[in-house]
XYZ file of C-alpha atoms in Angstrom:
96
model
C 46.993 -52.263 21.235
C 50.208 -52.815 23.173
C 51.436 -56.354 23.681
C 52.908 -57.227 27.059
C 56.111 -58.658 25.618
C 56.845 -55.425 23.718
C 56.437 -53.085 26.701
C 59.593 -53.889 28.692
C 62.661 -53.153 26.602
C 65.526 -53.615 29.070
C 66.555 -53.406 32.709
C 68.414 -50.202 33.617
C 71.654 -50.881 35.474
C 73.087 -47.712 36.977
C 74.512 -46.952 40.374
C 71.344 -45.161 41.461
C 69.033 -47.918 40.153
C 71.096 -50.648 41.822
C 70.994 -48.844 45.165
C 67.215 -48.416 44.891
C 66.890 -52.131 44.171
C 68.817 -53.148 47.264
C 67.336 -50.609 49.693
C 63.806 -49.780 48.519
C 62.771 -52.879 46.502
C 62.494 -50.747 43.323
C 63.421 -51.877 39.837
C 64.067 -49.606 36.849
C 63.209 -50.543 33.249
C 63.333 -48.880 29.853
C 59.839 -49.193 28.430
C 58.115 -48.533 25.111
C 57.194 -44.922 24.386
C 53.510 -45.813 24.182
C 53.425 -47.654 27.547
C 51.432 -46.347 30.499
C 51.388 -47.272 34.194
C 48.693 -49.920 33.898
C 50.378 -51.639 30.953
C 53.773 -51.649 32.711
C 52.224 -53.092 35.882
C 50.489 -55.883 33.940
C 53.672 -56.681 31.980
C 55.839 -56.919 35.125
C 53.318 -59.095 36.943
C 52.889 -61.404 33.945
C 56.581 -61.738 33.074
C 58.099 -62.083 36.554
C 55.171 -63.402 38.613
C 55.387 -60.734 41.333
C 52.954 -58.222 42.822
C 53.555 -54.571 41.920
C 52.766 -51.856 44.427
C 53.596 -48.584 42.611
C 54.682 -47.676 39.069
C 56.270 -44.293 38.320
C 57.086 -43.273 34.747
C 59.520 -40.609 33.525
C 60.460 -39.388 30.076
C 64.249 -39.094 29.880
C 65.285 -36.224 27.630
C 68.083 -36.553 25.062
C 71.601 -35.444 25.953
C 74.073 -33.716 23.683
C 77.661 -34.900 24.089
C 80.935 -34.017 22.435
C 82.732 -36.897 20.819
C 86.453 -36.681 21.591
C 87.383 -39.248 18.947
C 85.812 -37.171 16.160
C 87.384 -33.785 16.980
C 84.667 -32.578 19.334
C 81.693 -33.102 17.056
C 78.420 -33.072 18.942
C 76.075 -36.023 18.811
C 72.743 -36.630 20.471
C 71.849 -39.521 22.756
C 68.311 -40.653 22.145
C 65.444 -40.047 24.536
C 63.498 -42.874 26.149
C 60.771 -43.631 28.660
C 61.735 -45.114 32.015
C 59.558 -46.914 34.576
C 60.481 -47.249 38.245
C 58.539 -50.150 39.744
C 58.158 -50.768 43.478
C 57.185 -54.303 44.462
C 55.091 -55.350 47.430
C 56.843 -56.517 50.605
C 58.492 -59.900 50.144
C 58.495 -59.866 46.325
C 61.773 -59.822 44.398
C 62.864 -60.113 40.778
C 65.884 -62.259 39.966
C 68.011 -60.428 37.393
C 70.608 -62.660 35.762
């Protein structure tokens, strides 16, 4: 069983996510690996008190990067699951 408070891990703040928030009323979150669309929708509605229209989920693959400080050694960024949530017209989430 997945608890609602353990589904949403953090809010994703990137240039693309910020633009989607301002233009399309979409919010991007890192979510637990075991979360599905229904669980994410229920968690958003319970935590922020808004109505969710659409939830899209994507698995972000790991990236391999060279570390310049350690003579070019390669390290791996971890993979995660991301949810893009579109709210109904007139609903907003205040991110502080």
